[in-house]
Amino acid sequence: MQQSATATRMNARTWGLLALLGMIWGGSFFFARIAVAHVPPATLVLLRVGIAALALHVYIAGRFDIYATLRARWRAFLLLGLVNNAVPHMLIFLGQTQIGAGLASILNATTPIFTVLIANRMTADEKLSPEKIAGCLIGLLGTAVLIGPRALAPFAGDGGPPLWALVLPVLAAASYGLAATYGKRFRGVAPPVIAAGQLSASTLLMLPVSLMLDSPWQLALPPLSAILAVLALALLSTAYGYILFFRIMAAAGATNTSLVTLLVPPSAILSGMLFLGERLTPLGILGMMLVLLGLVVLDGRALARLRPA
């Protein structure tokens, strides 16, 4: 069904909510960088999704026929939780043991590119157009600029982050892209139920992984800064982030809401620079600009406005 003009209009309040969501999701890379220094990645994923799932269940309070939906579609929620939470969060947190919040957010900003490529392959109604191909190529070029020099680091004595740490956020982006395509089968399910269902499923998936890999009962109590970062990651960036995301989508439509992808890296970079002393190299800035340009071309609206009537 085509969205009405009212549903897709971006007013000042909606733009403000979108900017807030960009800050919150950009902050997730900042919070993760603090927490992962004291909490092993698998346990950090478990804490993030588990606390967020609990918070969303409290928020929903049995509405939207949530428990009947979870019982009827538990297999689908398990798969969605795997590819949209458990796997990408684990990959990003592992990568962030070696790279900063800003760089991780830029690499993960390629998610829409992978979404387009995967949807072209797996669906019949979302095929590549010339604009989408151009946007994907530009964004992938930016990714290559960010990652490429690292591949030669062992030979050049660069001393920078290892190649695997740079590749992991990109693999997480591919997992998110797969989840976006798979998630279409949840049409008709209330968005808060989708969020709570996938987070509940990923909690069940990550519990045995955390127990086997980290033996969390043997871990030392993290410092207060790490505990606060975990709570912010779960309650602010995940639980409230989902609620805000769906509120914006209801007011402005999915296409306008997707603009948040452009706001996340600047937010993560700024917080990393201000509070963690991170900085981007000139090559990193070039890669970021190419990735963001690719997303603008992929979105298509800016190019449409430049075309003559």
XYZ file of C-alpha atoms in Angstrom:
309
model
C 0.000 0.000 0.000
C 1.352 3.409 -0.938
C 2.020 5.677 1.997
C 0.038 8.880 2.234
C 1.673 12.271 1.999
C 0.959 12.832 5.672
C 2.684 9.586 6.649
C 5.820 10.452 4.746
C 6.136 14.146 5.580
C 9.184 15.081 7.650
C 8.350 17.964 9.986
C 10.672 19.611 12.497
C 9.662 17.207 15.271
C 10.314 14.158 13.103
C 13.707 15.485 12.039
C 14.506 16.030 15.708
C 13.541 12.448 16.563
C 15.617 11.170 13.641
C 18.644 13.143 14.857
C 18.098 11.772 18.356
C 17.981 8.217 17.016
C 21.191 8.817 15.077
C 22.875 9.973 18.286
C 21.538 6.987 20.238
C 22.612 4.401 17.672
C 25.923 6.159 17.132
C 26.342 6.038 20.888
C 26.001 2.253 20.820
C 29.484 2.009 19.275
C 30.807 4.364 21.949
C 29.207 2.391 24.793
C 30.409 -0.896 23.289
C 33.980 0.382 23.068
C 33.940 1.148 26.805
C 32.196 -2.079 27.847
C 34.181 -4.489 25.687
C 37.370 -3.493 27.466
C 36.016 -5.186 30.594
C 33.294 -7.606 29.447
C 34.012 -10.419 26.935
C 32.120 -9.979 23.633
C 29.789 -12.983 23.974
C 28.712 -11.991 27.478
C 28.339 -8.374 26.388
C 25.984 -9.456 23.594
C 23.986 -11.537 26.093
C 23.675 -8.611 28.495
C 22.697 -6.215 25.719
C 19.945 -8.335 24.199
C 18.760 -9.851 27.485
C 18.285 -6.562 29.350
C 16.747 -4.933 26.254
C 14.336 -7.860 25.776
C 13.200 -7.621 29.391
C 12.670 -3.882 29.063
C 10.597 -4.298 25.892
C 8.434 -6.996 27.470
C 7.728 -4.613 30.356
C 6.948 -1.824 27.864
C 4.589 -4.017 25.792
C 2.924 -5.453 28.924
C 1.161 -8.242 27.042
C -0.326 -5.995 24.347
C -0.386 -6.722 20.590
C -1.135 -10.399 21.283
C 2.609 -10.814 21.803
C 2.756 -14.212 23.499
C 0.490 -15.950 20.997
C 2.634 -14.514 18.194
C 5.852 -15.694 19.830
C 4.466 -19.201 20.271
C 3.241 -19.400 16.690
C 6.400 -18.020 15.043
C 9.204 -18.958 17.407
C 11.321 -20.588 14.685
C 11.207 -17.458 12.548
C 12.084 -15.289 15.548
C 15.056 -17.535 16.332
C 16.442 -17.053 12.834
C 15.795 -13.306 12.905
C 17.433 -13.026 16.319
C 20.438 -14.930 14.988
C 21.091 -12.761 11.919
C 19.880 -9.415 13.271
C 21.248 -9.522 16.831
C 23.406 -12.429 17.942
C 25.764 -12.714 14.955
C 26.228 -9.020 14.043
C 26.562 -7.852 17.664
C 29.171 -10.540 18.303
C 31.126 -9.565 15.193
C 31.033 -5.847 16.000
C 32.073 -6.334 19.628
C 34.941 -8.602 18.596
C 36.064 -5.989 16.107
C 35.807 -3.247 18.687
C 38.333 -4.974 20.893
C 40.838 -3.626 18.336
C 39.225 -0.648 16.576
C 37.513 2.525 17.726
C 33.845 3.450 17.811
C 34.024 5.799 14.832
C 35.737 3.390 12.462
C 33.450 0.510 13.461
C 30.375 2.660 12.791
C 31.607 3.686 9.329
C 32.307 0.099 8.328
C 28.927 -1.013 9.656
C 27.201 1.831 7.791
C 27.496 -0.319 4.668
C 24.402 -2.221 5.884
C 22.032 -0.624 3.294
C 24.447 -1.585 0.526
C 24.397 -5.234 1.542
C 20.620 -5.035 2.016
C 20.191 -3.929 -1.606
C 22.571 -6.593 -2.931
C 20.953 -9.398 -0.924
C 17.402 -8.255 -1.744
C 18.314 -8.222 -5.438
C 19.411 -11.819 -5.154
C 16.684 -13.177 -2.880
C 13.559 -11.253 -3.877
C 11.671 -10.715 -7.110
C 10.464 -7.157 -6.454
C 13.672 -5.359 -5.428
C 16.053 -5.480 -8.365
C 19.110 -3.323 -8.910
C 18.659 -0.048 -10.790
C 21.520 2.037 -12.242
C 21.321 4.358 -9.217
C 21.476 1.450 -6.786
C 24.422 -0.089 -8.632
C 26.270 3.247 -8.527
C 25.525 3.698 -4.827
C 26.731 0.172 -4.020
C 29.947 0.624 -6.002
C 30.746 3.967 -4.363
C 30.025 2.599 -0.887
C 32.085 -0.535 -1.467
C 34.926 1.633 -2.772
C 34.816 3.571 0.481
C 34.958 0.287 2.398
C 37.951 -0.788 0.337
C 39.691 2.509 1.134
C 39.147 1.887 4.849
C 40.184 -1.774 4.822
C 42.627 -2.065 1.921
C 45.735 -0.541 3.529
C 45.270 -2.777 6.571
C 45.766 -5.857 4.402
C 49.365 -4.743 3.808
C 49.992 -3.757 7.425
C 51.894 -6.953 8.367
C 54.351 -6.254 5.577
C 54.554 -2.501 5.962
C 55.014 -2.491 9.724
C 52.002 -0.238 9.971
C 51.118 -1.084 13.546
C 47.446 -0.349 12.910
C 44.493 -2.569 13.769
C 44.569 -6.102 12.327
C 42.684 -6.834 9.139
C 40.250 -9.236 10.832
C 39.061 -6.482 13.194
C 38.199 -4.275 10.219
C 36.454 -7.037 8.310
C 34.170 -8.092 11.177
C 31.931 -4.945 11.191
C 31.527 -5.352 7.425
C 30.450 -8.973 7.907
C 28.036 -7.713 10.571
C 26.622 -5.289 7.979
C 26.077 -8.212 5.607
C 24.251 -10.070 8.395
C 22.035 -7.034 9.008
C 21.329 -6.913 5.269
C 20.234 -10.542 5.327
C 18.033 -9.819 8.351
C 16.375 -6.873 6.585
C 15.424 -9.117 3.686
C 14.282 -11.982 5.913
C 12.339 -9.600 8.136
C 9.840 -8.895 5.359
C 8.029 -12.086 6.266
C 6.959 -10.420 9.536
C 4.606 -8.024 7.755
C 1.429 -7.774 9.760
C 3.192 -8.331 13.090
C 3.266 -5.304 15.397
C 6.759 -3.754 15.236
C 7.279 -3.793 19.043
C 6.517 -7.522 18.994
C 9.130 -8.062 16.260
C 11.703 -6.202 18.350
C 10.874 -8.042 21.575
C 10.652 -11.395 19.789
C 14.030 -11.188 18.087
C 15.742 -9.919 21.235
C 14.187 -12.690 23.309
C 15.304 -15.267 20.748
C 18.847 -13.890 20.576
C 19.001 -13.988 24.381
C 18.254 -17.721 24.294
C 20.866 -18.195 21.565
C 23.610 -16.237 23.328
C 23.126 -17.734 26.805
C 24.909 -21.059 26.064
C 27.537 -19.258 23.970
C 28.387 -16.943 26.861
C 28.449 -19.822 29.342
C 30.777 -21.923 27.178
C 33.144 -19.184 26.000
C 33.355 -16.819 28.942
C 32.344 -18.689 32.128
C 30.765 -15.416 33.281
C 30.488 -16.580 36.898
C 34.298 -16.410 37.045
C 34.587 -12.891 35.617
C 35.645 -10.027 37.835
C 33.042 -7.340 38.502
C 33.507 -4.627 35.850
C 34.147 -1.035 36.929
C 31.208 1.327 37.264
C 31.940 2.931 33.871
C 31.581 -0.442 32.129
C 28.387 -1.302 34.027
C 26.850 2.020 33.037
C 27.974 1.473 29.436
C 26.275 -1.950 29.370
C 23.048 -0.489 30.751
C 23.141 2.373 28.238
C 23.840 -0.075 25.415
C 20.877 -2.257 26.394
C 18.272 0.236 27.628
C 19.082 3.362 25.605
C 20.651 2.178 22.350
C 18.636 -1.042 21.994
C 15.291 -0.997 23.847
C 14.543 2.724 23.566
C 16.250 2.865 20.163
C 13.761 0.341 18.795
C 10.791 2.193 20.293
C 11.999 5.482 18.797
C 12.730 3.821 15.440
C 9.205 2.480 15.105
C 7.691 5.789 16.241
C 9.567 7.624 13.475
C 8.621 4.967 10.939
C 4.934 5.326 11.813
C 5.141 9.103 11.395
C 7.443 9.437 8.392
C 7.634 6.064 6.626
C 10.412 3.528 6.191
C 12.290 5.454 3.491
C 12.640 8.619 5.563
C 13.547 6.606 8.650
C 16.387 4.939 6.729
C 18.133 8.338 6.643
C 19.317 7.541 10.178
C 22.055 5.471 8.514
C 23.733 8.719 7.483
C 23.615 10.119 11.027
C 25.087 7.196 12.966
C 28.777 7.450 11.887
C 29.133 11.204 12.644
C 27.591 10.612 16.070
C 29.931 7.706 16.841
C 32.964 9.573 15.520
C 32.177 12.688 17.564
C 31.659 10.757 20.808
C 34.852 8.769 20.179
C 36.846 11.943 19.594
C 35.421 13.811 22.593
C 35.520 11.050 25.193
C 37.898 8.340 23.971
C 40.579 10.384 22.225
C 39.957 8.654 18.881
C 40.740 10.286 15.561
C 40.287 9.472 11.895
C 43.228 9.522 9.526
C 42.875 11.411 6.208
C 42.360 8.049 4.529
C 39.656 7.234 7.072
C 37.890 10.514 6.342
C 38.026 9.760 2.607
C 36.594 6.303 3.172
C 33.815 7.716 5.354
C 32.872 10.318 2.744
C 32.729 7.669 0.014
C 30.538 5.392 2.145
C 28.147 8.254 2.987
C 28.075 9.378 -0.655
C 27.237 5.825 -1.672
C 24.322 5.817 0.789
C 23.038 9.146 -0.580
C 23.166 7.805 -4.149
C 21.538 4.577 -2.992
C 18.719 6.527 -1.343
C 18.112 8.302 -4.654
C 16.130 11.286 -3.459
C 18.971 13.790 -3.683
C 19.687 12.744 -7.269
C 15.987 12.917 -8.138
C 15.873 16.558 -7.050
C 18.835 17.390 -9.303
C 17.161 15.973 -12.410
C 15.319 18.473 -14.632
C 11.547 18.285 -14.454
